[in-house]
Backbone as a ProteinNet text record, in pm:
[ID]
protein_1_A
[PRIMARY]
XXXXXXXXXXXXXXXXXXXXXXXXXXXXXXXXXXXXXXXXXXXXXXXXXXXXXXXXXXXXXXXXXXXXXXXXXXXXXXXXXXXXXXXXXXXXXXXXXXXXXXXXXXXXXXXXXXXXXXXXX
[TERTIARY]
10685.1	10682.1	10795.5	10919.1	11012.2	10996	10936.3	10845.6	10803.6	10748.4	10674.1	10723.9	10892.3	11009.9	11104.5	11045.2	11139.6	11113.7	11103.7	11086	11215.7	11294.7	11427.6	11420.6	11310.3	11303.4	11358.6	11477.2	11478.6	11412.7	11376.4	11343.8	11443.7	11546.4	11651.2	11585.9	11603.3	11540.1	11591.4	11586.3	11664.9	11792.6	11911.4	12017.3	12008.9	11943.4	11950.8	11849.3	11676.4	11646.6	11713.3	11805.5	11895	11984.6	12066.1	12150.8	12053.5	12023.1	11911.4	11875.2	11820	11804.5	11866.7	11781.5	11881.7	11919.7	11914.1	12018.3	12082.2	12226.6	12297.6	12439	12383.8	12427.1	12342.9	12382	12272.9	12273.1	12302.3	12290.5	12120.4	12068.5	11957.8	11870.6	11902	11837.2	11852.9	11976.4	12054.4	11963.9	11968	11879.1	11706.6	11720.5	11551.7	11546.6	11649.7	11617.8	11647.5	11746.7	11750.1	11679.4	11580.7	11478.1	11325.8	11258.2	11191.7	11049.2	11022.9	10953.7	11026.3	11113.6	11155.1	11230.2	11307.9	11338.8	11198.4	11068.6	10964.2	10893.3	10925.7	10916.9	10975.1	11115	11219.6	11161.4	11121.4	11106.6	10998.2	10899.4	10764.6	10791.6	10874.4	10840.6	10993.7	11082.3	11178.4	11074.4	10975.2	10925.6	10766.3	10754	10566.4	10582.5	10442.4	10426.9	10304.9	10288.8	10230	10158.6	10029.2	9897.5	9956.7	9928.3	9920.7	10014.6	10102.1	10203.6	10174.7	10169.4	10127.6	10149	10060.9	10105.8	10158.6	10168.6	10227.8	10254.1	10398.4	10413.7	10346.7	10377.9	10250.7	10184.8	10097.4	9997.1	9996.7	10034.6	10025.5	9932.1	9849.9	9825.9	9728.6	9834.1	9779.3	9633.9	9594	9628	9659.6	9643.6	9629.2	9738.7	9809.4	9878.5	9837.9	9828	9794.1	9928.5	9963.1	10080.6	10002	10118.3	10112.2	10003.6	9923.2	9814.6	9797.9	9722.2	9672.1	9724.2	9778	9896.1	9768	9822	9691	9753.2	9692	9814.4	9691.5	9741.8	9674	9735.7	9671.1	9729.2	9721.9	9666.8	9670.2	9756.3	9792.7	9907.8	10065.6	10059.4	10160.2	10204.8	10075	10121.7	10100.6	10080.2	10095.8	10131.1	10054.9	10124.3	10246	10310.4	10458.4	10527.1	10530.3	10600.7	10587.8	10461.9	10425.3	10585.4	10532.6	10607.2	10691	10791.2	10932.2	10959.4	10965.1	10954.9	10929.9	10935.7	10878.2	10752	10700.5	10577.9	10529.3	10636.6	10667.7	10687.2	10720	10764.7	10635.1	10648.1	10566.1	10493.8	10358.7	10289.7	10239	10174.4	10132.2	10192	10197.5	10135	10045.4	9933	9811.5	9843.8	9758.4	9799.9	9648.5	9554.8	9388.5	9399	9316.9	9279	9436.7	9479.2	9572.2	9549.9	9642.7	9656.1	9633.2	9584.2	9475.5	9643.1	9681.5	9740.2	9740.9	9774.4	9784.4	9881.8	9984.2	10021.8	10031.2	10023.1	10000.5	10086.9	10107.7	10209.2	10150	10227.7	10192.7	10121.1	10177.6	10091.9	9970	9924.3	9853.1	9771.1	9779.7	9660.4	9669.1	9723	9730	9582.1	9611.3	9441.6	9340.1	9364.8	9268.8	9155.1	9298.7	9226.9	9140	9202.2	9135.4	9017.8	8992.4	8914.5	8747.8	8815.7	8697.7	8666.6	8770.9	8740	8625.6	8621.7	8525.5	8400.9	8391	8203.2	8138.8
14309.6	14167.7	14126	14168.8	14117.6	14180.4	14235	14251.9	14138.1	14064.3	13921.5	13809.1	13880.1	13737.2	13724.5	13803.4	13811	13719.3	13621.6	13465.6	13456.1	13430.4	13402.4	13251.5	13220.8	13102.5	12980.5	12877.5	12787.9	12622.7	12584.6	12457	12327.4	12292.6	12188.9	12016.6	11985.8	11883.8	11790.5	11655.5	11557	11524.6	11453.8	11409.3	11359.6	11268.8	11136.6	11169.2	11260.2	11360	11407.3	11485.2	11604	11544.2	11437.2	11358.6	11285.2	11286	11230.1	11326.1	11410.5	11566.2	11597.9	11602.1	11669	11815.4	11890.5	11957.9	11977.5	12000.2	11982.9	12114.5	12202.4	12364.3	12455	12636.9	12634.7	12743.4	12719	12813.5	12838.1	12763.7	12755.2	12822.4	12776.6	12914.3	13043.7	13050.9	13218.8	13268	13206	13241.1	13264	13174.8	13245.3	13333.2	13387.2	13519.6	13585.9	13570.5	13726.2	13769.7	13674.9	13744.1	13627	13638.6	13531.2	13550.1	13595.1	13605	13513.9	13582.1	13564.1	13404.5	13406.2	13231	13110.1	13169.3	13077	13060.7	13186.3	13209.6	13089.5	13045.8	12978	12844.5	12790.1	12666.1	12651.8	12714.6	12672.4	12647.6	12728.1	12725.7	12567	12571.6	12403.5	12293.2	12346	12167.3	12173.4	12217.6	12198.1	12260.6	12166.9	12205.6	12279.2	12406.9	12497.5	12455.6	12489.5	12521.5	12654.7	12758.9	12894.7	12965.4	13030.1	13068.9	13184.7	13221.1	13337.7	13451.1	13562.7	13714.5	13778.4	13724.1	13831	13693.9	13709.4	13617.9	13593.9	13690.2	13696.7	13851.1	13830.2	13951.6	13960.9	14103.8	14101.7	14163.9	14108.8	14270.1	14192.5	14228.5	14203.4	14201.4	14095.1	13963	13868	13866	13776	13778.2	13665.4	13628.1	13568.6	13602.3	13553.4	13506.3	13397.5	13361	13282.8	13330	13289.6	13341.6	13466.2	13538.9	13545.5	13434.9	13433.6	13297.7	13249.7	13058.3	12958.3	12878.9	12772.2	12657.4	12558.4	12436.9	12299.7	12203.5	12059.8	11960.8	11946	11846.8	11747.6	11658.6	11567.5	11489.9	11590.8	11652	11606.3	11725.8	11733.2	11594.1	11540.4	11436.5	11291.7	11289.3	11212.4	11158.2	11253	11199.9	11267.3	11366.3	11402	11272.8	11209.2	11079.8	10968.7	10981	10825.3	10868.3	11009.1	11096.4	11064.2	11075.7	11109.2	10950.5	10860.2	10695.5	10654.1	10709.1	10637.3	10581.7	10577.4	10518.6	10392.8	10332.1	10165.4	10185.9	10312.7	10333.3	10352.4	10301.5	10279.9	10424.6	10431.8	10591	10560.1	10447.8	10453.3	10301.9	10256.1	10119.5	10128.8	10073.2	10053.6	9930.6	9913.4	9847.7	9854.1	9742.6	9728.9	9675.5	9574.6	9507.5	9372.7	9310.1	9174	9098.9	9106.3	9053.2	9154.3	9240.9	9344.8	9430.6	9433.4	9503.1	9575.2	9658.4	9724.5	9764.4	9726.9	9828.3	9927.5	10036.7	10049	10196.9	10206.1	10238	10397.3	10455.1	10624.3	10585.5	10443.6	10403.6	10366.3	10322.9	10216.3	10308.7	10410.5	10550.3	10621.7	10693.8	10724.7	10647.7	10516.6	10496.5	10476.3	10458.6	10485.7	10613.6	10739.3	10797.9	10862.6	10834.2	10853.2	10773.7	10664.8	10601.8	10658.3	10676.8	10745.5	10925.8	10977.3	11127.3	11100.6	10975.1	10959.7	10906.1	10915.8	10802.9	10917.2
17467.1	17490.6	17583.7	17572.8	17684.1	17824.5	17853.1	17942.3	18040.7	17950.1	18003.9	17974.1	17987.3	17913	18000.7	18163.4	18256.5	18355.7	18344.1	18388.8	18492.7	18585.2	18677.5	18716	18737.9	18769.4	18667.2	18739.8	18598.5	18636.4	18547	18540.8	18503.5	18520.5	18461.6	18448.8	18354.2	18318.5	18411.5	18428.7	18478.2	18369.4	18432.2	18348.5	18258.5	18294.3	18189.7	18030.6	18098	17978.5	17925.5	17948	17898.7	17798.6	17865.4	17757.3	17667.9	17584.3	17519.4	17444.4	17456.4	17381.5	17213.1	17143.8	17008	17004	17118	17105.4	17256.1	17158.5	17249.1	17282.3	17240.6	17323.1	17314.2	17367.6	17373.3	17258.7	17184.4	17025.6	17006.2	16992.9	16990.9	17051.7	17211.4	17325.5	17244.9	17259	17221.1	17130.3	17014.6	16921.9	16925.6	16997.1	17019.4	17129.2	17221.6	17293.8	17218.9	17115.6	17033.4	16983.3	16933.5	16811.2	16798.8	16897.3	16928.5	16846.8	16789.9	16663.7	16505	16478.8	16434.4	16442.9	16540.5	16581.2	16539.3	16572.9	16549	16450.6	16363.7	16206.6	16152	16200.3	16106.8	16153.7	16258.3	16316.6	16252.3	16230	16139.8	16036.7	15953.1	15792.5	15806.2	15886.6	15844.1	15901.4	16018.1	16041.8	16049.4	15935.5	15949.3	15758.8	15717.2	15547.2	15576.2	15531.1	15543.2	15410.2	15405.2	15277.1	15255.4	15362.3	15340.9	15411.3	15340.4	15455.7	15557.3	15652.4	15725.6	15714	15716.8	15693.3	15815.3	15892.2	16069.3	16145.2	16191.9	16251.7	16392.5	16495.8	16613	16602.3	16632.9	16688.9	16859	16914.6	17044.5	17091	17197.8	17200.2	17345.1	17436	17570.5	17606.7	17690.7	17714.6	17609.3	17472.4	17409.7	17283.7	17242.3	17161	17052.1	16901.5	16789.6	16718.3	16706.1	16656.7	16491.3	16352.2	16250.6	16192.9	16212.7	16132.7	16009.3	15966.2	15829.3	15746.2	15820.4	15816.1	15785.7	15706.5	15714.1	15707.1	15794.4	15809.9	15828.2	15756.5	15761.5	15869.4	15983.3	16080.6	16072.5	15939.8	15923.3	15850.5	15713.8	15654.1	15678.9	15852.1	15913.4	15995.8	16034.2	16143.9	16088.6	15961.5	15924.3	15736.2	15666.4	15538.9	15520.8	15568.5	15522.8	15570.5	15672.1	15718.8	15624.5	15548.9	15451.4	15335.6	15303.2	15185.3	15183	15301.2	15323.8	15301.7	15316.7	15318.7	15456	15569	15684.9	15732.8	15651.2	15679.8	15761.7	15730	15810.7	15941.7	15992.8	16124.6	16204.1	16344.7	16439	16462.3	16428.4	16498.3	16610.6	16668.3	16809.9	16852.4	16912.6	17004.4	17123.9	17060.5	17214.9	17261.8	17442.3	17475.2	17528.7	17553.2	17639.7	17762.7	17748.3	17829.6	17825.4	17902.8	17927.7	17802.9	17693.1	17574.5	17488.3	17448	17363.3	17306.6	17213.9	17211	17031.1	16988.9	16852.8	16811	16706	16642.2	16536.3	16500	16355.7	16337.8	16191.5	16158.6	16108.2	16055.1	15970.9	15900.7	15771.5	15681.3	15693	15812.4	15831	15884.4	15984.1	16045.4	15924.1	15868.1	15723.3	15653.3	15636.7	15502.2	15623.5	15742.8	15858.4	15828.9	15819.1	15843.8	15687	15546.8	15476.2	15447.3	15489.9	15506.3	15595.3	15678.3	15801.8	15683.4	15636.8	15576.9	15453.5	15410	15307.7	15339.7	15458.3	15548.3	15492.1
[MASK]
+++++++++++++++++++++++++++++++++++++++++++++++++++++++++++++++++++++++++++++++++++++++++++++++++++++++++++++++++++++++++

């Protein structure tokens, strides 16, 4: 795999992105060149609630990448009732904007019984 991790080219964000950023050295990088399986092991299981936890973290096997083999995960779950859970729910999940006047807002809570609503038609 590091093989195809020999990238030279860099991309630098703009400034003002960059300052803004939650992180802010590059510990982080470091860590995921050292052990980049492993680095994405840890980022899954701290920021996503897994149903099923995965048996192989990636599968390689040129051309193709199987990441989290055998993981079972609720995106609905993830992107939205852990936020009701946690108490944020009140917090803004989208604002639309239509046609001149048309506008929406609604909250985790509020797409939350949206969407249990629509799961029971």
């Amino acid at each position: 795999m590091e093989d195809y991790l020999g990238e030279e080219r860099h991309f630098p964000p703009p400034a003002g992105f960059a300052a803004d950023a939650l992180v802010t050295s590059n510990d982080l990088h470091a860590e995921a060149e050292q052990d980049v399986p492993g680095f994405w092991a840890r980022q899954a299981a701290d920021l996503l609630d897994w149903q099923r936890e995965w048996d192989t973290i990636l599968d390689w096997e040129l051309p193709f990448a199987k990441w989290f083999v055998g993981g079972k995960l609720n995106v609905a779950e993830n992107c939205l009732d852990r936020h009701v859970r946690d108490g944020i729910g009140d917090r803004v999940a989208f604002h639309w904007e239509g046609e001149p006047g048309d506008t929406r807002t609604i909250t985790y809570a509020d797409l939350l019984a949206e969407v249990e609503r629509f799961a029971n038609v």
